[in-house]
Coordinates of C-alpha atoms in Angstrom, one line a residue:
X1 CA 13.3 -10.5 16.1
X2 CA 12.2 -11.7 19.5
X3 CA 8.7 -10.4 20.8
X4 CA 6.7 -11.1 23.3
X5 CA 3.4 -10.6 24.2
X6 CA 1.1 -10.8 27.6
X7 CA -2.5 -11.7 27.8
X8 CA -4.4 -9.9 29.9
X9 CA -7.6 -10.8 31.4
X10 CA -9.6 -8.7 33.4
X11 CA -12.1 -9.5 36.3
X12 CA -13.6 -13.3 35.6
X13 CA -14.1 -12.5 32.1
X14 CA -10.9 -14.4 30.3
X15 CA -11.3 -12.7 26.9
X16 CA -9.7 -14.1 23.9
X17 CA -11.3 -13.6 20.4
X18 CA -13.0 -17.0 19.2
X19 CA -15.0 -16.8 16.8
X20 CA -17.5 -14.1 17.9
X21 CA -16.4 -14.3 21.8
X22 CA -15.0 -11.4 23.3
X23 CA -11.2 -10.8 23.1
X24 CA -8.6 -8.7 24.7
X25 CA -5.2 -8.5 23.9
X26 CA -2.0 -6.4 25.4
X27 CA 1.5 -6.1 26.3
X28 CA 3.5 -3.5 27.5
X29 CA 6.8 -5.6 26.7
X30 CA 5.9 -6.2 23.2
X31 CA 8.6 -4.5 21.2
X32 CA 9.1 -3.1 17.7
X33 CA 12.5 -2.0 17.2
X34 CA 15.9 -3.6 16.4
X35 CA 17.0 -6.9 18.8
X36 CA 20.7 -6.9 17.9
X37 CA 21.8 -10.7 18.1
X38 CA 24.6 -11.3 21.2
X39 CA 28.1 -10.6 20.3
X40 CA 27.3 -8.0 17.7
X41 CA 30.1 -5.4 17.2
X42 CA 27.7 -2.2 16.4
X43 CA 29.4 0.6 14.2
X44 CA 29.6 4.1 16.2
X45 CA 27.6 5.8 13.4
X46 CA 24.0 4.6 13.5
X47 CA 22.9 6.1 10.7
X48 CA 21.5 5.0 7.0
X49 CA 20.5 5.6 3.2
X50 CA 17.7 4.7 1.6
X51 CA 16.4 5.2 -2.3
X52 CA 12.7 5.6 -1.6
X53 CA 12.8 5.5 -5.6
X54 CA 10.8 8.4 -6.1
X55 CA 9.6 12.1 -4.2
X56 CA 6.8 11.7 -1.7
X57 CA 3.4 13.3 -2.7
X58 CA 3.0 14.1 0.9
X59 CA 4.1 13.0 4.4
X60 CA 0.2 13.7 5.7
X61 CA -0.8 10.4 6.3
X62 CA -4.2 11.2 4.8
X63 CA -3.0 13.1 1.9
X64 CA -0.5 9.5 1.1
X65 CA -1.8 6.6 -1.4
X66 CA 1.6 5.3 -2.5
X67 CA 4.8 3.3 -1.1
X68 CA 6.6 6.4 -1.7
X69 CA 4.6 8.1 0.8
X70 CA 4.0 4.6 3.2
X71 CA 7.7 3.8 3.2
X72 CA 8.6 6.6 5.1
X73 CA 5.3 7.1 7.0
X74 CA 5.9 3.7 8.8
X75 CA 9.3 4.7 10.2
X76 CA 7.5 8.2 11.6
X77 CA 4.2 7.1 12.3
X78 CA 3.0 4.0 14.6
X79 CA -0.8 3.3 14.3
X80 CA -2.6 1.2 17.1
X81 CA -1.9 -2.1 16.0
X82 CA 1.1 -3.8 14.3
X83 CA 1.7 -7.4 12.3
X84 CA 4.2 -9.5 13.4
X85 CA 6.8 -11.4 12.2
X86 CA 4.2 -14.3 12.3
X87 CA 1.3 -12.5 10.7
X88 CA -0.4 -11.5 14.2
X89 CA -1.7 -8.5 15.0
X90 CA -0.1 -7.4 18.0
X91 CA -0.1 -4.4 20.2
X92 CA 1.7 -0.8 18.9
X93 CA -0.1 2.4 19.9
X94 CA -2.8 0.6 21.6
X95 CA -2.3 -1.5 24.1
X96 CA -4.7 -3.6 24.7
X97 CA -7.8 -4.0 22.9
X98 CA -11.4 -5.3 23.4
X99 CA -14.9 -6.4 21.9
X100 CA -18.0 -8.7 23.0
X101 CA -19.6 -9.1 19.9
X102 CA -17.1 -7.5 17.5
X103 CA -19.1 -4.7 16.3
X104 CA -18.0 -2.7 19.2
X105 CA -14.3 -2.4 19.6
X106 CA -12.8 -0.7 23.2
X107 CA -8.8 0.3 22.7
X108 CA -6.7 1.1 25.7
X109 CA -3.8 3.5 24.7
X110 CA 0.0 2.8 26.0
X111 CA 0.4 5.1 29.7
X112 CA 2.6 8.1 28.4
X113 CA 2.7 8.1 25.1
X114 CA 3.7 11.6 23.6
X115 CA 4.7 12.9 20.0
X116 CA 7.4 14.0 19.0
X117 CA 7.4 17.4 20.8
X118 CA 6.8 15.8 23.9
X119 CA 2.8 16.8 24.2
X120 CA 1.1 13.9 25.2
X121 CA -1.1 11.9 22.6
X122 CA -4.7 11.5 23.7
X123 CA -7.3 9.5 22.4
X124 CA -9.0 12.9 21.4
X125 CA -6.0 12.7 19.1
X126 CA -7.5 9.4 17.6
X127 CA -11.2 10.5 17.1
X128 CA -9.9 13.8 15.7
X129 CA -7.8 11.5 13.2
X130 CA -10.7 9.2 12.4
X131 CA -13.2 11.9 11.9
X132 CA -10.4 14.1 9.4
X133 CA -9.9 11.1 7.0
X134 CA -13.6 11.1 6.3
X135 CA -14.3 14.7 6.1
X136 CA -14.7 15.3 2.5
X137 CA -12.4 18.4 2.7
X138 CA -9.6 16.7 3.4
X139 CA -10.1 14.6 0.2
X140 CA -7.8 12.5 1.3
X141 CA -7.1 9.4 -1.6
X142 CA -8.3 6.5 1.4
X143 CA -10.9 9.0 2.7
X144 CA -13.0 5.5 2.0
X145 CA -11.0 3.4 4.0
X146 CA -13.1 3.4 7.0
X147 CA -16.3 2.8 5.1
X148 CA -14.7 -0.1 3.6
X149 CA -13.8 -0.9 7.5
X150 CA -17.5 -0.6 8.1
X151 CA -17.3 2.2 10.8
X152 CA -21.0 3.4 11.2
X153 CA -21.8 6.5 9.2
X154 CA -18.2 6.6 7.4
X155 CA -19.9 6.8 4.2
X156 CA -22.5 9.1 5.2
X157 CA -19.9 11.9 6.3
X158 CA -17.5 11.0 3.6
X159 CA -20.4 12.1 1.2
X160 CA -21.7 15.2 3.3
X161 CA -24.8 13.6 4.6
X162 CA -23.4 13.8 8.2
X163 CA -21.4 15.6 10.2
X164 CA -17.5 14.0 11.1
X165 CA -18.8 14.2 14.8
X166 CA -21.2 11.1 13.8
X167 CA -18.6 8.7 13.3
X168 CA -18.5 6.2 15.7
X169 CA -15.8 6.4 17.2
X170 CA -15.5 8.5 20.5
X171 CA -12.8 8.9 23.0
X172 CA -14.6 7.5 26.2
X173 CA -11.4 8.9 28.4
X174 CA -7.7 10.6 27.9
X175 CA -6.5 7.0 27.4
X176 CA -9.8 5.1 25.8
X177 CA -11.2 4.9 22.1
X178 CA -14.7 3.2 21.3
X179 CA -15.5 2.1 17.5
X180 CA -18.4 1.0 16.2
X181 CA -18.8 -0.9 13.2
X182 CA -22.2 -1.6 11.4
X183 CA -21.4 -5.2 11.3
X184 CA -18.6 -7.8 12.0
X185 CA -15.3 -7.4 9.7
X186 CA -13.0 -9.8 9.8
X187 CA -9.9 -7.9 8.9
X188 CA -10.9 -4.6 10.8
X189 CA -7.9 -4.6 12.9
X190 CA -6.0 -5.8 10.3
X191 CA -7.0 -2.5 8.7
X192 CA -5.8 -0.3 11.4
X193 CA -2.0 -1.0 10.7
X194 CA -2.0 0.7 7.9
X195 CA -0.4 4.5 7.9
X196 CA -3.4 6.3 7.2
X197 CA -4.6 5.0 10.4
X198 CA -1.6 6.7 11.8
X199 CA -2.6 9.3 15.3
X200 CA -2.5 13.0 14.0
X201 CA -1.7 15.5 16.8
X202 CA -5.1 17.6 16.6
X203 CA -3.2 20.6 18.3
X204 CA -0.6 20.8 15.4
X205 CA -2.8 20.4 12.9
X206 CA -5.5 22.9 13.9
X207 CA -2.5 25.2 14.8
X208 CA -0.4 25.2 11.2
X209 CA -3.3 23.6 8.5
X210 CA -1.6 22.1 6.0
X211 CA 1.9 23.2 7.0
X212 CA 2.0 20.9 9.5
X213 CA 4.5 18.4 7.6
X214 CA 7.0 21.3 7.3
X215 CA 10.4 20.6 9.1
X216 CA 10.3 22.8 12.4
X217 CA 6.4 21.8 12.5
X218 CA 6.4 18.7 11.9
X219 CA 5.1 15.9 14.6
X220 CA 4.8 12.3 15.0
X221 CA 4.6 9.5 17.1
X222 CA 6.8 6.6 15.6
X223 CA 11.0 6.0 16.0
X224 CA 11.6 9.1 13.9
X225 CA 10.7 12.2 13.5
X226 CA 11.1 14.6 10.2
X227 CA 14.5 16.5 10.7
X228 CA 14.7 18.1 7.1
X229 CA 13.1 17.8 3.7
X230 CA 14.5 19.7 0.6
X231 CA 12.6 18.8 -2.2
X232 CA 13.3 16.3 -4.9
X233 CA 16.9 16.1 -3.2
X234 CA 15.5 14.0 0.6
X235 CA 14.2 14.0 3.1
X236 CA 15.5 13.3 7.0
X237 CA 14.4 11.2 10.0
X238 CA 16.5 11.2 13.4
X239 CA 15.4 9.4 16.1
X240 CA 12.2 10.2 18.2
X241 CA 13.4 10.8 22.0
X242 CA 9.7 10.7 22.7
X243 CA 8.8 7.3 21.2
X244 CA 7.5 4.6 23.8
X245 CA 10.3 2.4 22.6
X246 CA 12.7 4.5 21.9
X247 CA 15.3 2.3 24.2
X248 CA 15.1 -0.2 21.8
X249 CA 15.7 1.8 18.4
X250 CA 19.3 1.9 17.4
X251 CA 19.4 3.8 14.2
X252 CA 20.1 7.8 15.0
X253 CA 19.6 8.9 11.5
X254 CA 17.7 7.8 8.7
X255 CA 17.7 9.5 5.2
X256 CA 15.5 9.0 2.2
X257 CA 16.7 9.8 -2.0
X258 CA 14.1 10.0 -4.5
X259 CA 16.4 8.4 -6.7
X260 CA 14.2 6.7 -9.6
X261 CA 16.7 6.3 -12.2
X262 CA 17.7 2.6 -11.7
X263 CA 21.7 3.1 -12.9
X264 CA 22.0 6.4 -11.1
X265 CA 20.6 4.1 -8.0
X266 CA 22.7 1.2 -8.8
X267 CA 25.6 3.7 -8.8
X268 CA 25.2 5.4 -5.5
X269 CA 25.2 1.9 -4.2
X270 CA 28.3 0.3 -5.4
X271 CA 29.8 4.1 -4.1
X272 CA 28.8 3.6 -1.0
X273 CA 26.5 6.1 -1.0
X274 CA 23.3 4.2 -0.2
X275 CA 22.8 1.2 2.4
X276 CA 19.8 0.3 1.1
X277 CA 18.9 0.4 -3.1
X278 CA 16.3 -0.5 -5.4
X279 CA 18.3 -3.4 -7.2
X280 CA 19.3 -1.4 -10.0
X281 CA 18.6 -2.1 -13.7
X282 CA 17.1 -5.4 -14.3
X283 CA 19.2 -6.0 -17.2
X284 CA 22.7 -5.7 -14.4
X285 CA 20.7 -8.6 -12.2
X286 CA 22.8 -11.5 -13.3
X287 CA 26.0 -9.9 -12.9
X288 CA 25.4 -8.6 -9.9
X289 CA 23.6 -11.6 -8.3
X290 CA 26.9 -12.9 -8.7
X291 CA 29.1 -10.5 -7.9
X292 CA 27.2 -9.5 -4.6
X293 CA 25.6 -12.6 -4.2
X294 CA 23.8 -11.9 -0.6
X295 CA 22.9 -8.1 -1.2
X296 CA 20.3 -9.1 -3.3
X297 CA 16.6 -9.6 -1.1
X298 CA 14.4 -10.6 -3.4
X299 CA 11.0 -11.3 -2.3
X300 CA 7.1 -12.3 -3.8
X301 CA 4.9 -9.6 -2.2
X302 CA 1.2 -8.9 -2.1
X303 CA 1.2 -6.4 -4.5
X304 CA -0.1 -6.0 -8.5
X305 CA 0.9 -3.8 -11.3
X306 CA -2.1 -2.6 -13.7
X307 CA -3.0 -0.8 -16.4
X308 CA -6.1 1.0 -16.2
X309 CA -8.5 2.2 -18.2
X310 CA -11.1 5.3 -18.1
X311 CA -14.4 3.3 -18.5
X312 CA -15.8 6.3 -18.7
X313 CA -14.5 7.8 -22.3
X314 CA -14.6 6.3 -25.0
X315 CA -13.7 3.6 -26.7
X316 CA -13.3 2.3 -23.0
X317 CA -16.2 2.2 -22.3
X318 CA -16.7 -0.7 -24.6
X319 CA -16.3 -4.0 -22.7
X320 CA -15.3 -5.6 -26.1
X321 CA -12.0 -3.1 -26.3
X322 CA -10.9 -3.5 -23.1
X323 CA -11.3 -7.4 -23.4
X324 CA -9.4 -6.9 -26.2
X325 CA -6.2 -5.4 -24.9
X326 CA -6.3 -7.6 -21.2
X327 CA -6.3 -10.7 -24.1
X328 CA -3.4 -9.9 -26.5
X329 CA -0.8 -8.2 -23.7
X330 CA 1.4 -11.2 -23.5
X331 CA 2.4 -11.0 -19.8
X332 CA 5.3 -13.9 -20.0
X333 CA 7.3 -11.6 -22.1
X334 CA 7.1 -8.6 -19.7
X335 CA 7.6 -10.5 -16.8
X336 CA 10.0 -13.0 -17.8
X337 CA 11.8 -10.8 -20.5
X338 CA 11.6 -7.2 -19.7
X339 CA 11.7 -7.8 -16.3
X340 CA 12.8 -11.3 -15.1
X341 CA 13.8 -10.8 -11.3
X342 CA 10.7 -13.4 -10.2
X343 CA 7.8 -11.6 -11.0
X344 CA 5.2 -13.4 -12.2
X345 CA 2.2 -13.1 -14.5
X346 CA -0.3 -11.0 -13.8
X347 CA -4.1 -12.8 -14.9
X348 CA -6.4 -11.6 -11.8
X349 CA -6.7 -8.2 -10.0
X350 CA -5.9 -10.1 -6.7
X351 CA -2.1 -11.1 -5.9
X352 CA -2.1 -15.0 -5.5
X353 CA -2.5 -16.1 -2.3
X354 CA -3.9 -12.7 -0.1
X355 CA -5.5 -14.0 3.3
X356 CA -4.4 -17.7 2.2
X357 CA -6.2 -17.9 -0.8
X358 CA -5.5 -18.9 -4.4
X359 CA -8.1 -18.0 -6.5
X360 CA -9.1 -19.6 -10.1
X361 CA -7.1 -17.6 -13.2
X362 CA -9.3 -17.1 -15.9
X363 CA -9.6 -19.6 -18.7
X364 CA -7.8 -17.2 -21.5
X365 CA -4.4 -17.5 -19.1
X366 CA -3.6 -21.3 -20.3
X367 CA -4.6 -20.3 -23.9
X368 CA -1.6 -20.2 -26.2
X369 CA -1.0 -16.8 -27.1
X370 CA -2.0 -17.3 -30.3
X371 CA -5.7 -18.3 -29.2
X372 CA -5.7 -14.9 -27.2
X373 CA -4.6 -12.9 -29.9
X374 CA -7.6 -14.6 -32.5
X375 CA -10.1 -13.7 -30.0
X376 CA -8.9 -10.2 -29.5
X377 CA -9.0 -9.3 -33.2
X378 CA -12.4 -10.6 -33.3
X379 CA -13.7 -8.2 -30.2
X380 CA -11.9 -5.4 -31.5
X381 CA -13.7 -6.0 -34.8
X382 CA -17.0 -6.3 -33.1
X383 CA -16.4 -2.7 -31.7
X384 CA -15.8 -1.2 -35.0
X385 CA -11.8 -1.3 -35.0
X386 CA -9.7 -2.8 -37.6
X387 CA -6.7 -2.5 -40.6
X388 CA -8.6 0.1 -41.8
X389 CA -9.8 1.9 -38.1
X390 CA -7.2 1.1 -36.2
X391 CA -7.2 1.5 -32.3
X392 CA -5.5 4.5 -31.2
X393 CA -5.1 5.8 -27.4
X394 CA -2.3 7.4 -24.8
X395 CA -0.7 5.1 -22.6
X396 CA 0.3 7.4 -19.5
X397 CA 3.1 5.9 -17.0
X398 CA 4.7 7.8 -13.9
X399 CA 9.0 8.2 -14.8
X400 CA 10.8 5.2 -14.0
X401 CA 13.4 3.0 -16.4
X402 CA 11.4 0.3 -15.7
X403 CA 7.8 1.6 -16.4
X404 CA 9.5 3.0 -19.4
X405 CA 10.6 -0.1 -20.5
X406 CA 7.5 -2.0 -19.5
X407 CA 5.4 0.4 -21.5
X408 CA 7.3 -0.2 -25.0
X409 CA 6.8 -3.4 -24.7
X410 CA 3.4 -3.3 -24.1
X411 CA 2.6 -1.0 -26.8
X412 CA 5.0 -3.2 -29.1
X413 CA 3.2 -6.5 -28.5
X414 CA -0.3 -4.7 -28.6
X415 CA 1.1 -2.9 -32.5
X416 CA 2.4 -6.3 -33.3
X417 CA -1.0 -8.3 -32.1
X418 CA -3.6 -5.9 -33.1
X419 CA -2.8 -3.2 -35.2
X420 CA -3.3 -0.8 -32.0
X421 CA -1.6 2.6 -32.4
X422 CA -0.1 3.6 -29.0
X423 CA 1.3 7.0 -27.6
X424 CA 3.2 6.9 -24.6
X425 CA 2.9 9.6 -22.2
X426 CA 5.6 10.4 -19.2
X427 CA 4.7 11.7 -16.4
X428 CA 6.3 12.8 -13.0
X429 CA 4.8 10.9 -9.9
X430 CA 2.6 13.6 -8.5
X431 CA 1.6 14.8 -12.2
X432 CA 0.5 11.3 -13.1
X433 CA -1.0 10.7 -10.0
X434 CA -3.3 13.8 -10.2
X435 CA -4.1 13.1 -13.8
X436 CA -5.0 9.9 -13.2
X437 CA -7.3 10.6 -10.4
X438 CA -8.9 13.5 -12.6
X439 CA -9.6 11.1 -14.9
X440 CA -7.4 12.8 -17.9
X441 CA -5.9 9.5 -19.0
X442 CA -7.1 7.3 -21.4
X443 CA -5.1 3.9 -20.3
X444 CA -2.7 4.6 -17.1
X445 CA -0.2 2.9 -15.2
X446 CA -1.1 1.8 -11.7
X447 CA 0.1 -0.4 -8.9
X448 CA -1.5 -1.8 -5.6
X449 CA -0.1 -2.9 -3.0
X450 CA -2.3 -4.8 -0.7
X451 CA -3.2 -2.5 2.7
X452 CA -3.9 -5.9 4.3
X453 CA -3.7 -9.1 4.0
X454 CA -6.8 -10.1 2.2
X455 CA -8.4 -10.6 -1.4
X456 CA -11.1 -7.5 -0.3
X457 CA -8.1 -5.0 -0.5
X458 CA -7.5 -5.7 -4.0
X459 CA -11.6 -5.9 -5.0
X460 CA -12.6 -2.7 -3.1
X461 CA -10.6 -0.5 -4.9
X462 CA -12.6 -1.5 -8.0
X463 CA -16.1 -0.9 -5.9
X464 CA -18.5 1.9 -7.4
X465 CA -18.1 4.8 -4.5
X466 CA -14.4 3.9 -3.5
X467 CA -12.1 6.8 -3.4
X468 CA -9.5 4.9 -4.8
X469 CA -11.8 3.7 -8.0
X470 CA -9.6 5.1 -10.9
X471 CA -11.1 3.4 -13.7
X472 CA -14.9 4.5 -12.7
X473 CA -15.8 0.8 -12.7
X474 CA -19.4 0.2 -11.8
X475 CA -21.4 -3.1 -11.7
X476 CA -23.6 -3.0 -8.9
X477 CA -23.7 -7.3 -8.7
X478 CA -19.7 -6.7 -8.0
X479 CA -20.5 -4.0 -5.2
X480 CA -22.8 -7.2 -3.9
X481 CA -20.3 -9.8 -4.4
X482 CA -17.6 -8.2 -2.5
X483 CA -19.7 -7.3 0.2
X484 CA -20.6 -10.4 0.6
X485 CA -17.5 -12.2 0.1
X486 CA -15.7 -9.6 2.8
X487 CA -18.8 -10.5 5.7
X488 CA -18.4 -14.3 4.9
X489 CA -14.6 -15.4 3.9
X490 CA -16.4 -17.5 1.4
X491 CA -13.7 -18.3 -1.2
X492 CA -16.3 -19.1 -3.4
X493 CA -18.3 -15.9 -4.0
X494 CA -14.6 -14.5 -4.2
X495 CA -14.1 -16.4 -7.0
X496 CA -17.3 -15.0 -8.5
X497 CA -16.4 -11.5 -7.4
X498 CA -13.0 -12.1 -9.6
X499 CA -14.8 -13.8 -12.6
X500 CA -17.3 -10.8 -13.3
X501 CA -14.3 -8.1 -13.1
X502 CA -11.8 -10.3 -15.2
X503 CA -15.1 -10.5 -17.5
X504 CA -15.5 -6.8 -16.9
X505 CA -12.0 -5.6 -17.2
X506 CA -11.6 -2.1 -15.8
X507 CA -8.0 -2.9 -15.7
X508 CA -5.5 -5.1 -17.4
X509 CA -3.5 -7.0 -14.5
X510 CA 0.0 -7.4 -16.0
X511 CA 2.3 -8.8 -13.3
X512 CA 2.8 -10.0 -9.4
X513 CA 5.3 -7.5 -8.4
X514 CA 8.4 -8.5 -5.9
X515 CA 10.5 -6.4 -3.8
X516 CA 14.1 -6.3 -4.8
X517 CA 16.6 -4.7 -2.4
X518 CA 20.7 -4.6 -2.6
X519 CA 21.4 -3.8 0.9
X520 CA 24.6 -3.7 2.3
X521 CA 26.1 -6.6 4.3
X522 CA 26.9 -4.5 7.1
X523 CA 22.5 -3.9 7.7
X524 CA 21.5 -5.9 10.2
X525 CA 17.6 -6.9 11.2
X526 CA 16.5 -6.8 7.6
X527 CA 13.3 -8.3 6.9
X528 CA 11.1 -7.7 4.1
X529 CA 7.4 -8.4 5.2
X530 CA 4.7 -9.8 2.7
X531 CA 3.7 -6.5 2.2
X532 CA 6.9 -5.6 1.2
X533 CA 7.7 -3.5 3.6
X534 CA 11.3 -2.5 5.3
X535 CA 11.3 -1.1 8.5
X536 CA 14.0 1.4 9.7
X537 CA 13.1 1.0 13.1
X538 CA 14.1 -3.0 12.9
X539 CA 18.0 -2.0 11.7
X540 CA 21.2 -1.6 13.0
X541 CA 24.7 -0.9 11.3
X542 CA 27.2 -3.7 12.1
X543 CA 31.1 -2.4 12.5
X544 CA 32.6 -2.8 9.2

């Protein structure tokens, strides 16, 4: 995709972000939307299928936490900044952007922009936005992600101390937002692309509560707007007359499945009844790989899958059992074995290479499995588990073929290792996302997918008074470490910050996930960002 983008510099003051000098950045040509290569023959019907694998738990921004949720979110929703192609943040919402010291940060919102319903979107909109995700009643899953972005007084209001009109963020006209954050962060903007950074219409919201995401009541600001949603069945997106871009979108109708049975996803494909699947079983890959050769998109993103544990009941909140179980998992069989599409083991709680950095794996991971397995039975022994006493505990996963399969393995090399007596427990998506984060789970299934490109996504989530904190984990030295680390860049105290949690282990990292896509070869614009994310708004259906 083409895109370009204008500087613009305002009185004598030329400013570009250097270091600590002051930076602006615009363009009001900049866009985000299909660019359908000359001589294209488009099909008549612009519309497309999607398996968004599994039912959203809402399409509130600030009630969202997973990819089933962001997936759609970023076709409906456009926040003020964007990440390019080339992994720079260019303008969306916003555009054009400001700071001196950057501490204080000045956005200019596009001239005109509106939602869906053709009201116009305000900065007000914005601060109202800001100032919901931290207000504890919204309990919104990121209601920490503007502490971690180190907006002044986000944690105080998050925890009731302070009202939401503390924040500091204010709309200094119809068209202007000012933030303030208590001290430079290098991937602040970086944070704002993320969908629960998305605009909420304050109107709307105030008007219909939490009824808002209803069809008929529903309103956005991105390419599409919701046009129906039955339950467990999909959901709809047609194109948003009212988006800034809109010119450039091409696809008229989007809709999204819930479809997380891989063979009844494979399926629908190969009947022409999705454009766009989730690869299907893992155990079809080879056939089809050659069979439909360039359908297949696989790609390495910034994402890892986990299993947690509840440090807070016992026996996990013994150091020595969950040391135990990260040791004798033997990863290369799951990913290479169960899985086998590229993914990769799993040794650190950050994915290899976030914000350009590759990170030291612990020593255990060139052990031979053998050594691994020695050392576990002597931890678990040490905790008062053995032939006689063996380990038991629930192993709770979400429904999916694959987390299915990935969890009798697991328990299977951990029965076979250790002795360890596992139950596995199924859960739908919402059900084992709520018990999760009610802490009724003794070792859970869990996934994160990096919100932006740095190690700090993956490490906050592990931080004592993070929302997203699962496990309970607290060390106060890692609190300090990845403070640090996130004010400094310093690969080094990163590495530390990773040492004391592997040391630690909340969680057991089990593999480096990758995105796998059949997509028809009549899709045009596909790309698959490090994130792992698939735009609607960059497509096109080619004649065929």
């Amino acid at each position: 995709m083409q895109k370009m983008m204008s500087i613009l510099i305002k009185n004598r003051a030329v400013r570009i972000l250097i270091c600590s000098i002051s930076l602006i950045l615009g363009s009001t040509t900049y866009s985000f939307a299909a660019v359908v290569p000359p001589g294209t023959s488009l099909a008549e019907k612009q519309e497309i299928t999607r398996n968004n694998f599994s039912e959203p738990r809402s399409l509130d921004p600030q009630q969202s936490e997973g990819s089933s949720e962001f997936d759609i979110l970023r076709d409906f929703f456009e926040p003020l900044v964007e990440v390019d192609r080339n992994d720079k943040i260019v303008p969306a919402l916003a555009e054009s952007w400001e700071t001196q010291d950057n501490k204080t940060w000045v956005f200019h919102l596009r001239k005109g922009v509106k939602w869906s319903d053709g009201s116009p979107l305000t900065s007000h909109d914005v601060v109202f936005s800001w100032r919901r995700l931290v207000t504890p009643d919204t309990l919104s899953p990121y209601g920490s992600y503007l502490v971690q972005a180190k907006v002044i007084n986000a944690q105080d209001v998050l925890s009731g101390k302070k009202k939401p009109t503390e924040l500091a963020i204010k709309a200094l006209d119809d068209s202007t937002i000012e933030v303030t954050l208590e001290r430079p962060k290098a991937g602040f903007l970086r944070m704002l692309a993320h969908p629960v950074m998305s605009a909420l219409s304050e109107n709307v919201i105030k008007k219909y509560g939490n009824k808002w995401t209803k069809p008929g009541l529903f309103v956005s600001n991105g390419p599409f707007t919701l046009s129906e949603w039955i339950v467990n069945e999909k959901i709809v997106g047609v194109r948003n007359p009212h988006y800034w871009d809109n010119e450039n979108t091409v696809i008229n109708k989007v809709t999204y499945l819930p479809i997380s049975d891989y063979k009844a996803d494979l399926n629908r494909y190969l009947a022409g009844e999705i454009d766009i699947s989730n690869g299907g079983p893992t155990d079809f890959h080879p056939t089809l790989k050659k069979q439909l050769g360039d359908q297949f998109h696989i790609r390495p993103i910034l994402s890892v899958y986990y299993y947690l544990f509840n440090t807070q009941k016992p026996p996990f909140n013994d150091i020595r059992v969950r040391q135990a179980l990260a040791l004798a998992l033997d990863r290369d069989v799951i990913a290479g074995k169960v899985l086998g599409q590229g993914q990769t083991p799993a040794y650190e709680v950050v994915a290899p290479g976030s914000g350009g950095i590759y990170l030291k794996q612990p020593d255990y991971a060139s052990w031979p499995q053998e050594q691994r397995i020695t050392k576990a039975k002597e931890l678990l022994n040490e905790a008062g588990f053995n032939n006689n006493n063996p380990l038991k505990f629930k192993l709770l996963y979400n429904t999916s073929d694959s987390h299915k399969r990935i969890a009798i393995a697991a328990s299977s090399i951990w029965k076979k290792n250790l002795g360890v007596e596992v139950v596995l427990e199924n859960q739908e998506t919402k059900s084992q996302t709520d018990s999760l984060y009610q802490g009724n789970f003794d070792v859970g299934r869990y996934g994160w997918s990096a919100d932006y490109d740095s190690p700090v996504t993956f490490l906050e989530i592990f931080t004592t008074n993070n929302t997203n904190n699962i496990t309970k984990y607290n060390n106060p030295e890692f609190d300090r470490l990845v403070l640090k680390a996130d004010e400094t860049g310093d690969k080094a105290i990163y590495q530390q910050a990773i040492d004391l949690i592997t040391h630690d282990s909340p969680a057991v990292p089990v593999y480096n996930y990758v995105r796998v896509k059949l997509i028809k070869p009549y899709v045009g614009g596909v790309y698959i960002d490090p994130l792992g994310d698939l735009l609607t708004k960059d497509l096109y259906i080619i004649k065929h």
